[in-house]
Amino acid sequence: MPEHTAPELLLPRPLINQLLHIAQSAPAGVRWGFISARGPVPTHCHPIKKLDADCIASVQLKIDRQGETLFALYRVDSAEADVPDLSDIEQFNVNVPLLLGVSLGTKGVLQLHGWQISSWHPVELGIGISET
């Protein structure tokens, strides 16, 4: 269970639309990806085929080449997004400040949950939509 709720995280509507498309087109099971940012603004989703060192390195290189930085790791799951088990990302030592849980728990309705990762402990964030 998260320790407390932190301030709201605002995500741009185009990024929310990318996450919705990824969730709708993802096969059953868990899928992972990164979100990159230009400055403080999250901009692109980068799905990864599997959570392994080669895929992670490839996406991180692509993000660097685009002049962007790593903003968050997301996890798409057909079940409701729950408090994350960090063991998957801990084994690859992925240093991400944020983790987003993405699901379509209610058919066709995007559910987003966010956690700020602090010393390998998730602290829940509220999620909002920005129009920019």
Coordinates of C-alpha atoms in Angstrom, one line a residue, residues 8-85:
E8 CA -1.2 15.4 -9.0
L9 CA 0.8 14.6 -12.1
L10 CA -0.5 16.3 -15.2
L11 CA -0.1 14.4 -18.5
P12 CA -0.7 16.0 -21.9
R13 CA -3.8 14.8 -23.7
P14 CA -1.8 13.5 -26.7
L15 CA 0.2 11.3 -24.4
I16 CA -3.0 10.0 -22.7
N17 CA -4.3 9.2 -26.2
Q18 CA -1.1 7.3 -27.0
L19 CA -1.5 5.3 -23.8
L20 CA -5.1 4.5 -24.6
H21 CA -4.2 3.2 -28.0
I22 CA -1.4 1.1 -26.6
A23 CA -3.8 -0.4 -24.0
Q24 CA -6.5 -1.1 -26.5
S25 CA -4.1 -2.8 -29.0
A26 CA -2.0 -4.7 -26.4
P27 CA -2.6 -8.4 -26.3
A28 CA -3.6 -10.0 -23.0
G29 CA -1.0 -10.0 -20.3
V30 CA 1.5 -7.4 -19.1
R31 CA 3.3 -5.0 -21.5
W32 CA 5.9 -2.5 -20.6
G33 CA 7.2 0.7 -22.0
F34 CA 8.9 4.0 -21.3
I35 CA 7.7 7.6 -21.6
S36 CA 10.2 10.2 -22.7
A37 CA 10.1 13.9 -22.0
R38 CA 11.4 17.0 -23.6
G39 CA 12.3 19.2 -20.7
P40 CA 9.6 18.7 -18.0
V41 CA 6.9 17.7 -20.5
P42 CA 6.3 14.0 -21.2
T43 CA 6.0 13.6 -25.0
H44 CA 6.3 10.0 -26.3
C45 CA 5.5 6.4 -25.4
H46 CA 8.1 3.8 -26.3
P47 CA 6.6 0.2 -26.0
I48 CA 9.2 -2.5 -25.3
K49 CA 8.9 -6.1 -26.4
K50 CA 10.0 -7.5 -23.1
L51 CA 11.6 -6.2 -19.9
D52 CA 15.2 -7.3 -20.5
A53 CA 18.5 -5.5 -20.6
D54 CA 18.8 -5.4 -24.4
C55 CA 15.3 -3.9 -25.0
I56 CA 15.8 -1.4 -22.2
A57 CA 19.2 -0.3 -23.6
S58 CA 17.7 0.0 -27.1
V59 CA 14.8 2.2 -26.0
Q60 CA 17.1 4.3 -23.8
L61 CA 19.4 4.9 -26.8
K62 CA 16.5 6.0 -29.0
I63 CA 15.3 8.4 -26.3
D64 CA 18.8 9.9 -26.0
R65 CA 19.1 10.3 -29.8
Q66 CA 15.8 12.2 -29.8
G67 CA 17.2 14.6 -27.3
E68 CA 14.7 13.5 -24.7
T69 CA 15.0 12.1 -21.2
L70 CA 13.4 9.2 -19.4
F71 CA 10.2 10.4 -17.7
A72 CA 8.5 7.2 -16.6
L73 CA 8.1 3.5 -17.0
Y74 CA 4.6 2.3 -17.7
R75 CA 3.0 -1.1 -17.3
V76 CA -0.1 -2.1 -19.3
D77 CA -2.2 -4.8 -17.7
S78 CA -5.6 -6.1 -18.6
A79 CA -6.4 -6.3 -14.9
E80 CA -6.9 -3.2 -12.7
A81 CA -3.6 -1.3 -12.1
D82 CA -2.7 -2.0 -8.6
V83 CA 0.2 -1.0 -6.4
P84 CA 3.3 -2.1 -8.4
D85 CA 5.6 -4.9 -7.6

